[in-house]
Amino acid sequence: MRFAVTTLGTGAALPARGRYPSAQLLNIRERLFLMDCGEGTQERLRMAQVNLGRIARVFISHMHGDHYLGLMGLISSMHLLGRNMALHVHGPAELREVIELQLRVSGTYLRFPLHFYPVQHTSGALVMKDDRVEVTELALKHRVQSTGFLFREAPRPRKLIKERVDIIPHYARRAVKLGEDLLLPDGRIVPNAELTEPPTPPRSYAYCSDTAQVPDLAPFLHGVDLLYHEATFTESLAGRAKETMHSTAKQAATLARDAQVGQLMLGHFSSRYKDVSVLLAEAVEYFPNTILAREGDTYEVGETGVQG
Ligand SMILES: [Zn+2]
C-alpha cells in the first residue's frame, strides 16, 4: 500500500535553473492528491506519467501565483479529456472567485462536478477524512493567508500470520484483519492473536508551503514521518526571509527538531541559489535527517523513513 510523494516543482516565485514552481503529488494507497499547482504543473504531471483523470483532490496553500497559476490549465485539460469524476478543491476562499470568473468569461461549463471547500486557516481543523486518510490544516504565516496540510493515513488492518493463513476461510479474512476471532465450521474459536500481528503504524506527511517561522506548529507536527518545509533562503539572508515572510533552512530544521519528525524535506528554493546544497548544509547542523526536494523525484514515506 503506497504512501509516496512526488515533487513536481521545487522553485520559488521565479521559474529558474530548471526548477518549476511549487507542486507535489501525493499517492496515498492509490488515491492521488495534488498540493499546490504552480504554472507548468500539468506538464510536470505528464512527465511523471500521471493520469490527470485520477487526481481526486487539489489543495492550494495560498494565493501567490507560483502556487496556483497552473490550476485553471489543469482544470481545463481535465474538462477536455472528458473527465466525469468529481474534483474536490481545497484552498483560500478567494480561489473560488478566481475559478468561477475564469470559467464564466470563457463560457466553460465543466463536464465534471467541481466542489470547492474554503480552508479555515486553523491548525488542527479537519479538511477531509475517508477510509484511507485524514487531512488537517496547519496555519502558516505569510504575506497573504497561507495554509499547510497534514496527511495522516487511516489505521491499517492487522497482518495475517503467513503460517496461519490457510486455516482462515476467504470469507472470514477481512473480519480477522479487523481484529475478530475466527469461528471455525466445527465450532472451535481461534483467538485473533493467534492469527494476526499488529498492523504497520499509519504513516504521515506534512506540507508546509510558504511561511515565516511558526514555532507553534511543533505540537501539530509531532512525530510525522516526513515534513516538507519551505526553505527559501539561508540564514545569511534571514532579514530578507523576515521581510518576505519566508523561512531559512535553519528555521525549517529547528522546527523539524522541535517536532521530532522522522525526516525533513526542504524546497521552494530561491532562484538566487544555483547550488542548493548550501541550504542542506545549514539545515543538517540542526536536524541531521534532512533531504533536498529534487525535481520530479518520488519519495516513499515508510516505517523507516524515506527512500529517495
Ligand atoms: Zn508565497
PDB file of C-alpha atoms and ligand atoms in Angstrom:
ATOM      1  CA  MET A   1       0.000   0.000   0.000  1.00  0.00           C
ATOM      2  CA  ARG A   2       1.717   3.093  -1.255  1.00  0.00           C
ATOM      3  CA  PHE A   3       2.293   6.348   0.553  1.00  0.00           C
ATOM      4  CA  ALA A   4       4.547   8.398  -1.692  1.00  0.00           C
ATOM      5  CA  VAL A   5       5.183  12.000  -2.599  1.00  0.00           C
ATOM      6  CA  THR A   6       6.469  13.248  -5.954  1.00  0.00           C
ATOM      7  CA  THR A   7       7.981  16.723  -6.013  1.00  0.00           C
ATOM      8  CA  LEU A   8       6.894  18.298  -9.294  1.00  0.00           C
ATOM      9  CA  GLY A   9       8.258  21.775  -8.588  1.00  0.00           C
ATOM     10  CA  THR A  10      10.868  22.923  -6.083  1.00  0.00           C
ATOM     11  CA  GLY A  11      11.468  26.546  -7.087  1.00  0.00           C
ATOM     12  CA  ALA A  12      10.343  29.817  -5.526  1.00  0.00           C
ATOM     13  CA  ALA A  13       8.443  32.582  -7.342  1.00  0.00           C
ATOM     14  CA  LEU A  14      10.620  32.708 -10.481  1.00  0.00           C
ATOM     15  CA  PRO A  15      10.904  29.519 -12.506  1.00  0.00           C
ATOM     16  CA  ALA A  16      14.655  29.352 -12.997  1.00  0.00           C
ATOM     17  CA  ARG A  17      17.620  26.979 -13.066  1.00  0.00           C
ATOM     18  CA  GLY A  18      15.470  24.061 -14.201  1.00  0.00           C
ATOM     19  CA  ARG A  19      13.252  24.396 -11.162  1.00  0.00           C
ATOM     20  CA  TYR A  20       9.499  24.683 -11.558  1.00  0.00           C
ATOM     21  CA  PRO A  21       7.078  26.495  -9.214  1.00  0.00           C
ATOM     22  CA  SER A  22       5.510  24.617  -6.298  1.00  0.00           C
ATOM     23  CA  ALA A  23       3.542  21.419  -6.834  1.00  0.00           C
ATOM     24  CA  GLN A  24       3.633  17.974  -5.256  1.00  0.00           C
ATOM     25  CA  LEU A  25       1.655  14.833  -5.905  1.00  0.00           C
ATOM     26  CA  LEU A  26       0.776  12.585  -3.011  1.00  0.00           C
ATOM     27  CA  ASN A  27      -0.250   8.974  -3.599  1.00  0.00           C
ATOM     28  CA  ILE A  28      -1.949   7.521  -0.539  1.00  0.00           C
ATOM     29  CA  ARG A  29      -2.983   3.940  -1.218  1.00  0.00           C
ATOM     30  CA  GLU A  30      -3.589   4.814  -4.883  1.00  0.00           C
ATOM     31  CA  ARG A  31      -5.671   7.900  -4.143  1.00  0.00           C
ATOM     32  CA  LEU A  32      -3.991  10.909  -5.727  1.00  0.00           C
ATOM     33  CA  PHE A  33      -3.822  14.360  -4.156  1.00  0.00           C
ATOM     34  CA  LEU A  34      -2.170  17.430  -5.655  1.00  0.00           C
ATOM     35  CA  MET A  35      -0.662  20.012  -3.340  1.00  0.00           C
ATOM     36  CA  ASP A  36      -0.269  23.449  -4.940  1.00  0.00           C
ATOM     37  CA  CYS A  37      -0.351  23.858  -8.673  1.00  0.00           C
ATOM     38  CA  GLY A  38       2.182  26.361  -9.987  1.00  0.00           C
ATOM     39  CA  GLU A  39       2.476  27.207 -13.655  1.00  0.00           C
ATOM     40  CA  GLY A  40       3.509  24.178 -15.722  1.00  0.00           C
ATOM     41  CA  THR A  41       2.217  21.614 -13.238  1.00  0.00           C
ATOM     42  CA  GLN A  42       0.173  19.695 -15.800  1.00  0.00           C
ATOM     43  CA  GLU A  43       3.251  19.241 -17.962  1.00  0.00           C
ATOM     44  CA  ARG A  44       5.191  18.080 -14.944  1.00  0.00           C
ATOM     45  CA  LEU A  45       2.387  15.596 -14.202  1.00  0.00           C
ATOM     46  CA  ARG A  46       2.538  14.285 -17.754  1.00  0.00           C
ATOM     47  CA  MET A  47       6.305  13.887 -17.497  1.00  0.00           C
ATOM     48  CA  ALA A  48       5.745  11.892 -14.307  1.00  0.00           C
ATOM     49  CA  GLN A  49       3.215   9.799 -16.301  1.00  0.00           C
ATOM     50  CA  VAL A  50       0.329  10.667 -14.030  1.00  0.00           C
ATOM     51  CA  ASN A  51      -3.157  10.245 -15.456  1.00  0.00           C
ATOM     52  CA  LEU A  52      -4.810  13.637 -14.770  1.00  0.00           C
ATOM     53  CA  GLY A  53      -8.177  11.920 -14.514  1.00  0.00           C
ATOM     54  CA  ARG A  54      -7.065  10.093 -11.379  1.00  0.00           C
ATOM     55  CA  ILE A  55      -6.359  13.207  -9.313  1.00  0.00           C
ATOM     56  CA  ALA A  56      -9.108  13.259  -6.719  1.00  0.00           C
ATOM     57  CA  ARG A  57      -8.336  16.418  -4.760  1.00  0.00           C
ATOM     58  CA  VAL A  58      -6.304  19.578  -5.042  1.00  0.00           C
ATOM     59  CA  PHE A  59      -5.047  21.527  -2.021  1.00  0.00           C
ATOM     60  CA  ILE A  60      -3.903  25.116  -2.648  1.00  0.00           C
ATOM     61  CA  SER A  61      -1.895  26.712   0.157  1.00  0.00           C
ATOM     62  CA  HIS A  62      -2.204  30.384  -0.765  1.00  0.00           C
ATOM     63  CA  MET A  63      -2.960  32.879  -3.484  1.00  0.00           C
ATOM     64  CA  HIS A  64       0.540  33.716  -4.688  1.00  0.00           C
ATOM     65  CA  GLY A  65       0.793  32.900  -8.380  1.00  0.00           C
ATOM     66  CA  ASP A  66       3.642  30.422  -8.102  1.00  0.00           C
ATOM     67  CA  HIS A  67       1.317  28.175  -6.082  1.00  0.00           C
ATOM     68  CA  TYR A  68      -1.875  28.217  -8.162  1.00  0.00           C
ATOM     69  CA  LEU A  69      -1.431  29.696 -11.655  1.00  0.00           C
ATOM     70  CA  GLY A  70      -1.371  26.211 -13.155  1.00  0.00           C
ATOM     71  CA  LEU A  71      -4.752  25.260 -11.718  1.00  0.00           C
ATOM     72  CA  MET A  72      -7.031  26.658 -14.467  1.00  0.00           C
ATOM     73  CA  GLY A  73      -4.931  24.970 -17.137  1.00  0.00           C
ATOM     74  CA  LEU A  74      -5.190  21.696 -15.272  1.00  0.00           C
ATOM     75  CA  ILE A  75      -8.966  22.021 -14.797  1.00  0.00           C
ATOM     76  CA  SER A  76      -9.337  22.922 -18.469  1.00  0.00           C
ATOM     77  CA  SER A  77      -7.369  19.840 -19.558  1.00  0.00           C
ATOM     78  CA  MET A  78      -9.420  17.601 -17.264  1.00  0.00           C
ATOM     79  CA  HIS A  79     -12.540  19.026 -18.967  1.00  0.00           C
ATOM     80  CA  LEU A  80     -11.165  18.471 -22.485  1.00  0.00           C
ATOM     81  CA  LEU A  81     -10.085  14.944 -21.612  1.00  0.00           C
ATOM     82  CA  GLY A  82     -13.690  14.102 -20.767  1.00  0.00           C
ATOM     83  CA  ARG A  83     -13.332  13.698 -17.028  1.00  0.00           C
ATOM     84  CA  ASN A  84     -16.568  12.909 -15.247  1.00  0.00           C
ATOM     85  CA  MET A  85     -15.312  12.094 -11.754  1.00  0.00           C
ATOM     86  CA  ALA A  86     -15.839  14.971  -9.305  1.00  0.00           C
ATOM     87  CA  LEU A  87     -12.837  17.154  -8.465  1.00  0.00           C
ATOM     88  CA  HIS A  88     -12.538  18.466  -4.914  1.00  0.00           C
ATOM     89  CA  VAL A  89     -10.578  21.681  -4.441  1.00  0.00           C
ATOM     90  CA  HIS A  90      -9.492  22.991  -1.035  1.00  0.00           C
ATOM     91  CA  GLY A  91      -7.979  26.439  -0.686  1.00  0.00           C
ATOM     92  CA  PRO A  92      -8.432  30.082   0.338  1.00  0.00           C
ATOM     93  CA  ALA A  93     -11.977  31.426  -0.194  1.00  0.00           C
ATOM     94  CA  GLU A  94     -10.726  33.822  -2.895  1.00  0.00           C
ATOM     95  CA  LEU A  95      -9.712  30.883  -5.063  1.00  0.00           C
ATOM     96  CA  ARG A  96     -13.349  30.068  -5.728  1.00  0.00           C
ATOM     97  CA  GLU A  97     -13.888  33.547  -7.223  1.00  0.00           C
ATOM     98  CA  VAL A  98     -10.842  33.119  -9.455  1.00  0.00           C
ATOM     99  CA  ILE A  99     -12.070  29.746 -10.733  1.00  0.00           C
ATOM    100  CA  GLU A 100     -15.651  30.920 -11.257  1.00  0.00           C
ATOM    101  CA  LEU A 101     -14.568  34.096 -13.037  1.00  0.00           C
ATOM    102  CA  GLN A 102     -12.348  32.225 -15.459  1.00  0.00           C
ATOM    103  CA  LEU A 103     -14.989  29.614 -16.230  1.00  0.00           C
ATOM    104  CA  ARG A 104     -17.616  32.322 -16.744  1.00  0.00           C
ATOM    105  CA  VAL A 105     -15.604  34.595 -19.066  1.00  0.00           C
ATOM    106  CA  SER A 106     -14.533  31.631 -21.196  1.00  0.00           C
ATOM    107  CA  GLY A 107     -18.087  30.284 -21.362  1.00  0.00           C
ATOM    108  CA  THR A 108     -16.925  26.931 -19.996  1.00  0.00           C
ATOM    109  CA  TYR A 109     -19.413  24.501 -18.479  1.00  0.00           C
ATOM    110  CA  LEU A 110     -17.342  21.767 -16.901  1.00  0.00           C
ATOM    111  CA  ARG A 111     -18.244  18.191 -17.723  1.00  0.00           C
ATOM    112  CA  PHE A 112     -17.477  17.131 -14.175  1.00  0.00           C
ATOM    113  CA  PRO A 113     -18.646  18.409 -10.785  1.00  0.00           C
ATOM    114  CA  LEU A 114     -16.123  20.722  -9.137  1.00  0.00           C
ATOM    115  CA  HIS A 115     -16.590  21.034  -5.392  1.00  0.00           C
ATOM    116  CA  PHE A 116     -14.830  23.856  -3.595  1.00  0.00           C
ATOM    117  CA  TYR A 117     -14.105  23.909   0.149  1.00  0.00           C
ATOM    118  CA  PRO A 118     -12.624  27.071   1.727  1.00  0.00           C
ATOM    119  CA  VAL A 119      -9.952  26.455   4.339  1.00  0.00           C
ATOM    120  CA  GLN A 120     -10.434  27.794   7.853  1.00  0.00           C
ATOM    121  CA  HIS A 121      -6.759  28.598   8.387  1.00  0.00           C
ATOM    122  CA  THR A 122      -6.782  26.946  11.818  1.00  0.00           C
ATOM    123  CA  SER A 123      -4.176  24.384  12.863  1.00  0.00           C
ATOM    124  CA  GLY A 124      -5.857  21.069  13.565  1.00  0.00           C
ATOM    125  CA  ALA A 125      -9.065  21.905  11.658  1.00  0.00           C
ATOM    126  CA  LEU A 126     -10.348  18.895   9.744  1.00  0.00           C
ATOM    127  CA  VAL A 127     -10.173  19.251   5.958  1.00  0.00           C
ATOM    128  CA  MET A 128     -11.388  15.800   4.926  1.00  0.00           C
ATOM    129  CA  LYS A 129     -11.467  12.228   6.090  1.00  0.00           C
ATOM    130  CA  ASP A 130     -12.163   8.968   4.312  1.00  0.00           C
ATOM    131  CA  ASP A 131     -11.260   5.292   4.651  1.00  0.00           C
ATOM    132  CA  ARG A 132      -7.623   5.938   3.703  1.00  0.00           C
ATOM    133  CA  VAL A 133      -6.593   9.305   5.071  1.00  0.00           C
ATOM    134  CA  GLU A 134      -7.395  12.199   7.365  1.00  0.00           C
ATOM    135  CA  VAL A 135      -6.279  15.687   6.357  1.00  0.00           C
ATOM    136  CA  THR A 136      -5.997  18.589   8.790  1.00  0.00           C
ATOM    137  CA  GLU A 137      -4.838  22.192   8.447  1.00  0.00           C
ATOM    138  CA  LEU A 138      -1.648  23.875   9.570  1.00  0.00           C
ATOM    139  CA  ALA A 139      -1.951  27.659   9.980  1.00  0.00           C
ATOM    140  CA  LEU A 140       1.155  29.141   8.361  1.00  0.00           C
ATOM    141  CA  LYS A 141       2.302  32.777   8.451  1.00  0.00           C
ATOM    142  CA  HIS A 142       2.853  34.561   5.160  1.00  0.00           C
ATOM    143  CA  ARG A 143       2.077  37.890   3.465  1.00  0.00           C
ATOM    144  CA  VAL A 144      -1.307  36.508   2.485  1.00  0.00           C
ATOM    145  CA  GLN A 145      -3.178  33.752   4.326  1.00  0.00           C
ATOM    146  CA  SER A 146      -1.250  30.530   3.788  1.00  0.00           C
ATOM    147  CA  THR A 147      -2.311  27.083   4.981  1.00  0.00           C
ATOM    148  CA  GLY A 148      -0.364  23.861   5.182  1.00  0.00           C
ATOM    149  CA  PHE A 149      -1.850  20.374   5.185  1.00  0.00           C
ATOM    150  CA  LEU A 150      -1.155  17.347   7.337  1.00  0.00           C
ATOM    151  CA  PHE A 151      -1.996  13.925   5.859  1.00  0.00           C
ATOM    152  CA  ARG A 152      -2.383  11.034   8.290  1.00  0.00           C
ATOM    153  CA  GLU A 153      -3.036   7.570   6.981  1.00  0.00           C
ATOM    154  CA  ALA A 154      -6.072   5.791   8.420  1.00  0.00           C
ATOM    155  CA  PRO A 155      -5.169   2.902  10.760  1.00  0.00           C
ATOM    156  CA  ARG A 156      -4.145  -0.112   8.718  1.00  0.00           C
ATOM    157  CA  PRO A 157      -5.646  -3.599   9.112  1.00  0.00           C
ATOM    158  CA  ARG A 158      -3.814  -6.250  11.179  1.00  0.00           C
ATOM    159  CA  LYS A 159      -1.455  -8.516   9.241  1.00  0.00           C
ATOM    160  CA  LEU A 160      -2.286 -12.185   8.822  1.00  0.00           C
ATOM    161  CA  ILE A 161       0.425 -14.518  10.097  1.00  0.00           C
ATOM    162  CA  LYS A 162       1.668 -16.358   6.999  1.00  0.00           C
ATOM    163  CA  GLU A 163       1.689 -19.815   8.569  1.00  0.00           C
ATOM    164  CA  ARG A 164      -1.929 -19.465   9.721  1.00  0.00           C
ATOM    165  CA  VAL A 165      -3.481 -18.009   6.575  1.00  0.00           C
ATOM    166  CA  ASP A 166      -4.540 -21.442   5.285  1.00  0.00           C
ATOM    167  CA  ILE A 167      -6.901 -22.111   8.168  1.00  0.00           C
ATOM    168  CA  ILE A 168      -8.803 -18.863   7.579  1.00  0.00           C
ATOM    169  CA  PRO A 169     -11.596 -19.255   5.015  1.00  0.00           C
ATOM    170  CA  HIS A 170     -11.594 -16.483   2.395  1.00  0.00           C
ATOM    171  CA  TYR A 171     -14.915 -15.061   3.547  1.00  0.00           C
ATOM    172  CA  ALA A 172     -13.521 -14.514   7.058  1.00  0.00           C
ATOM    173  CA  ARG A 173     -10.212 -12.867   6.208  1.00  0.00           C
ATOM    174  CA  ARG A 174     -11.469  -9.311   6.208  1.00  0.00           C
ATOM    175  CA  ALA A 175     -13.050  -9.703   9.650  1.00  0.00           C
ATOM    176  CA  VAL A 176      -9.908 -11.335  11.046  1.00  0.00           C
ATOM    177  CA  LYS A 177      -7.768  -8.489   9.708  1.00  0.00           C
ATOM    178  CA  LEU A 178     -10.088  -6.125  11.546  1.00  0.00           C
ATOM    179  CA  GLY A 179      -9.401  -7.975  14.806  1.00  0.00           C
ATOM    180  CA  GLU A 180     -12.220 -10.515  15.112  1.00  0.00           C
ATOM    181  CA  ASP A 181     -11.688 -14.051  16.407  1.00  0.00           C
ATOM    182  CA  LEU A 182     -12.260 -16.873  13.931  1.00  0.00           C
ATOM    183  CA  LEU A 183     -15.194 -19.233  14.319  1.00  0.00           C
ATOM    184  CA  LEU A 184     -14.350 -22.470  12.533  1.00  0.00           C
ATOM    185  CA  PRO A 185     -17.092 -24.599  10.871  1.00  0.00           C
ATOM    186  CA  ASP A 186     -16.678 -27.248  13.617  1.00  0.00           C
ATOM    187  CA  GLY A 187     -17.493 -24.656  16.280  1.00  0.00           C
ATOM    188  CA  ARG A 188     -13.982 -24.049  17.583  1.00  0.00           C
ATOM    189  CA  ILE A 189     -12.908 -20.449  18.134  1.00  0.00           C
ATOM    190  CA  VAL A 190      -9.383 -19.330  17.242  1.00  0.00           C
ATOM    191  CA  PRO A 191      -8.387 -16.127  19.076  1.00  0.00           C
ATOM    192  CA  ASN A 192      -7.330 -13.300  16.791  1.00  0.00           C
ATOM    193  CA  ALA A 193      -3.926 -13.040  18.481  1.00  0.00           C
ATOM    194  CA  GLU A 194      -3.035 -16.485  17.088  1.00  0.00           C
ATOM    195  CA  LEU A 195      -3.839 -15.410  13.553  1.00  0.00           C
ATOM    196  CA  THR A 196      -2.593 -11.852  13.191  1.00  0.00           C
ATOM    197  CA  GLU A 197       0.232  -9.473  14.002  1.00  0.00           C
ATOM    198  CA  PRO A 198      -0.147  -5.783  14.850  1.00  0.00           C
ATOM    199  CA  PRO A 199      -0.556  -3.575  11.789  1.00  0.00           C
ATOM    200  CA  THR A 200       2.174  -1.351  10.396  1.00  0.00           C
ATOM    201  CA  PRO A 201       1.823   2.044  12.076  1.00  0.00           C
ATOM    202  CA  PRO A 202      -0.059   4.621   9.968  1.00  0.00           C
ATOM    203  CA  ARG A 203       2.185   6.971   8.007  1.00  0.00           C
ATOM    204  CA  SER A 204       2.026  10.752   7.920  1.00  0.00           C
ATOM    205  CA  TYR A 205       3.170  13.625   5.755  1.00  0.00           C
ATOM    206  CA  ALA A 206       3.044  17.379   6.355  1.00  0.00           C
ATOM    207  CA  TYR A 207       3.165  20.000   3.623  1.00  0.00           C
ATOM    208  CA  CYS A 208       4.299  23.389   4.919  1.00  0.00           C
ATOM    209  CA  SER A 209       4.248  25.725   1.983  1.00  0.00           C
ATOM    210  CA  ASP A 210       5.228  29.415   2.084  1.00  0.00           C
ATOM    211  CA  THR A 211       5.666  30.578   5.653  1.00  0.00           C
ATOM    212  CA  ALA A 212       7.759  32.510   8.089  1.00  0.00           C
ATOM    213  CA  GLN A 213       8.943  30.502  11.070  1.00  0.00           C
ATOM    214  CA  VAL A 214       5.956  29.217  13.107  1.00  0.00           C
ATOM    215  CA  PRO A 215       7.248  27.503  16.273  1.00  0.00           C
ATOM    216  CA  ASP A 216       3.657  26.863  17.487  1.00  0.00           C
ATOM    217  CA  LEU A 217       3.304  24.243  14.766  1.00  0.00           C
ATOM    218  CA  ALA A 218       5.602  21.828  16.619  1.00  0.00           C
ATOM    219  CA  PRO A 219       2.851  20.075  18.623  1.00  0.00           C
ATOM    220  CA  PHE A 220       0.738  19.573  15.488  1.00  0.00           C
ATOM    221  CA  LEU A 221       3.710  18.139  13.595  1.00  0.00           C
ATOM    222  CA  HIS A 222       4.934  15.953  16.438  1.00  0.00           C
ATOM    223  CA  GLY A 223       6.334  12.669  15.137  1.00  0.00           C
ATOM    224  CA  VAL A 224       5.222  12.969  11.498  1.00  0.00           C
ATOM    225  CA  ASP A 225       7.209  10.658   9.239  1.00  0.00           C
ATOM    226  CA  LEU A 226       8.045  13.272   6.644  1.00  0.00           C
ATOM    227  CA  LEU A 227       7.814  17.046   6.949  1.00  0.00           C
ATOM    228  CA  TYR A 228       8.108  19.136   3.808  1.00  0.00           C
ATOM    229  CA  HIS A 229       9.003  22.702   4.774  1.00  0.00           C
ATOM    230  CA  GLU A 230       9.938  25.595   2.582  1.00  0.00           C
ATOM    231  CA  ALA A 231      13.489  26.913   2.921  1.00  0.00           C
ATOM    232  CA  THR A 232      13.703  29.820   0.514  1.00  0.00           C
ATOM    233  CA  PHE A 233      16.907  31.271   1.962  1.00  0.00           C
ATOM    234  CA  THR A 234      19.921  30.553   4.143  1.00  0.00           C
ATOM    235  CA  GLU A 235      20.468  32.362   7.464  1.00  0.00           C
ATOM    236  CA  SER A 236      22.722  34.917   5.785  1.00  0.00           C
ATOM    237  CA  LEU A 237      19.511  36.276   4.238  1.00  0.00           C
ATOM    238  CA  ALA A 238      17.429  35.996   7.415  1.00  0.00           C
ATOM    239  CA  GLY A 239      16.451  39.670   7.009  1.00  0.00           C
ATOM    240  CA  ARG A 240      15.093  39.041   3.522  1.00  0.00           C
ATOM    241  CA  ALA A 241      13.290  35.933   4.812  1.00  0.00           C
ATOM    242  CA  LYS A 242      11.612  38.000   7.518  1.00  0.00           C
ATOM    243  CA  GLU A 243      10.621  40.764   5.077  1.00  0.00           C
ATOM    244  CA  THR A 244       9.096  38.347   2.577  1.00  0.00           C
ATOM    245  CA  MET A 245       7.719  36.041   5.294  1.00  0.00           C
ATOM    246  CA  HIS A 246       9.648  33.026   4.156  1.00  0.00           C
ATOM    247  CA  SER A 247      11.874  30.641   6.149  1.00  0.00           C
ATOM    248  CA  THR A 248      15.563  29.929   6.243  1.00  0.00           C
ATOM    249  CA  ALA A 249      16.947  26.394   6.174  1.00  0.00           C
ATOM    250  CA  LYS A 250      17.909  26.762   9.835  1.00  0.00           C
ATOM    251  CA  GLN A 251      14.371  27.794  10.798  1.00  0.00           C
ATOM    252  CA  ALA A 252      12.861  24.815   8.967  1.00  0.00           C
ATOM    253  CA  ALA A 253      15.356  22.449  10.607  1.00  0.00           C
ATOM    254  CA  THR A 254      14.722  23.900  14.067  1.00  0.00           C
ATOM    255  CA  LEU A 255      11.013  23.211  13.684  1.00  0.00           C
ATOM    256  CA  ALA A 256      11.729  19.656  12.471  1.00  0.00           C
ATOM    257  CA  ARG A 257      13.911  19.102  15.535  1.00  0.00           C
ATOM    258  CA  ASP A 258      11.372  20.556  17.972  1.00  0.00           C
ATOM    259  CA  ALA A 259       8.575  18.478  16.444  1.00  0.00           C
ATOM    260  CA  GLN A 260      10.737  15.327  16.456  1.00  0.00           C
ATOM    261  CA  VAL A 261       9.729  14.418  12.914  1.00  0.00           C
ATOM    262  CA  GLY A 262      11.218  11.425  11.127  1.00  0.00           C
ATOM    263  CA  GLN A 263      12.654  13.304   8.198  1.00  0.00           C
ATOM    264  CA  LEU A 264      12.689  16.851   6.823  1.00  0.00           C
ATOM    265  CA  MET A 265      12.462  17.724   3.134  1.00  0.00           C
ATOM    266  CA  LEU A 266      13.396  21.239   2.025  1.00  0.00           C
ATOM    267  CA  GLY A 267      12.042  23.018  -1.054  1.00  0.00           C
ATOM    268  CA  HIS A 268      10.887  26.364  -2.539  1.00  0.00           C
ATOM    269  CA  PHE A 269      14.462  27.387  -3.230  1.00  0.00           C
ATOM    270  CA  SER A 270      15.140  30.998  -4.217  1.00  0.00           C
ATOM    271  CA  SER A 271      16.333  31.364  -7.804  1.00  0.00           C
ATOM    272  CA  ARG A 272      19.473  33.048  -6.441  1.00  0.00           C
ATOM    273  CA  TYR A 273      20.828  29.611  -5.420  1.00  0.00           C
ATOM    274  CA  LYS A 274      22.429  27.832  -8.297  1.00  0.00           C
ATOM    275  CA  ASP A 275      23.678  25.153  -5.950  1.00  0.00           C
ATOM    276  CA  VAL A 276      21.109  24.369  -3.262  1.00  0.00           C
ATOM    277  CA  SER A 277      23.499  22.231  -1.212  1.00  0.00           C
ATOM    278  CA  VAL A 278      24.212  25.324   0.945  1.00  0.00           C
ATOM    279  CA  LEU A 279      20.647  25.041   2.237  1.00  0.00           C
ATOM    280  CA  LEU A 280      21.139  21.388   3.106  1.00  0.00           C
ATOM    281  CA  ALA A 281      24.465  22.053   4.812  1.00  0.00           C
ATOM    282  CA  GLU A 282      22.823  24.671   7.017  1.00  0.00           C
ATOM    283  CA  ALA A 283      19.817  22.507   7.910  1.00  0.00           C
ATOM    284  CA  VAL A 284      21.715  19.341   8.880  1.00  0.00           C
ATOM    285  CA  GLU A 285      23.501  21.225  11.642  1.00  0.00           C
ATOM    286  CA  TYR A 286      20.156  21.487  13.428  1.00  0.00           C
ATOM    287  CA  PHE A 287      18.373  18.414  12.068  1.00  0.00           C
ATOM    288  CA  PRO A 288      20.606  15.748  10.518  1.00  0.00           C
ATOM    289  CA  ASN A 289      17.899  13.722   8.772  1.00  0.00           C
ATOM    290  CA  THR A 290      17.218  16.365   6.141  1.00  0.00           C
ATOM    291  CA  ILE A 291      16.994  15.973   2.372  1.00  0.00           C
ATOM    292  CA  LEU A 292      16.522  18.404  -0.513  1.00  0.00           C
ATOM    293  CA  ALA A 293      13.433  18.021  -2.707  1.00  0.00           C
ATOM    294  CA  ARG A 294      14.570  17.164  -6.211  1.00  0.00           C
ATOM    295  CA  GLU A 295      12.551  17.966  -9.329  1.00  0.00           C
ATOM    296  CA  GLY A 296      10.441  15.007 -10.393  1.00  0.00           C
ATOM    297  CA  ASP A 297      11.657  12.587  -7.720  1.00  0.00           C
ATOM    298  CA  THR A 298       9.339  10.285  -5.806  1.00  0.00           C
ATOM    299  CA  TYR A 299       9.845   9.573  -2.113  1.00  0.00           C
ATOM    300  CA  GLU A 300       8.260   6.637  -0.320  1.00  0.00           C
ATOM    301  CA  VAL A 301       7.038   7.626   3.121  1.00  0.00           C
ATOM    302  CA  GLY A 302       7.521   4.499   5.174  1.00  0.00           C
ATOM    303  CA  GLU A 303       8.021   2.991   8.579  1.00  0.00           C
ATOM    304  CA  THR A 304      11.756   3.536   8.360  1.00  0.00           C
ATOM    305  CA  GLY A 305      11.575   6.985   6.843  1.00  0.00           C
ATOM    306  CA  VAL A 306      12.065   7.802   3.210  1.00  0.00           C
ATOM    307  CA  GLN A 307      13.993   6.286   0.357  1.00  0.00           C
ATOM    308  CA  GLY A 308      14.799   8.700  -2.463  1.00  0.00           C
TER     309      GLY A 308
HETATM  310 ZN    ZN B   1       4.044  32.971  -1.318  1.00  0.00          ZN
END
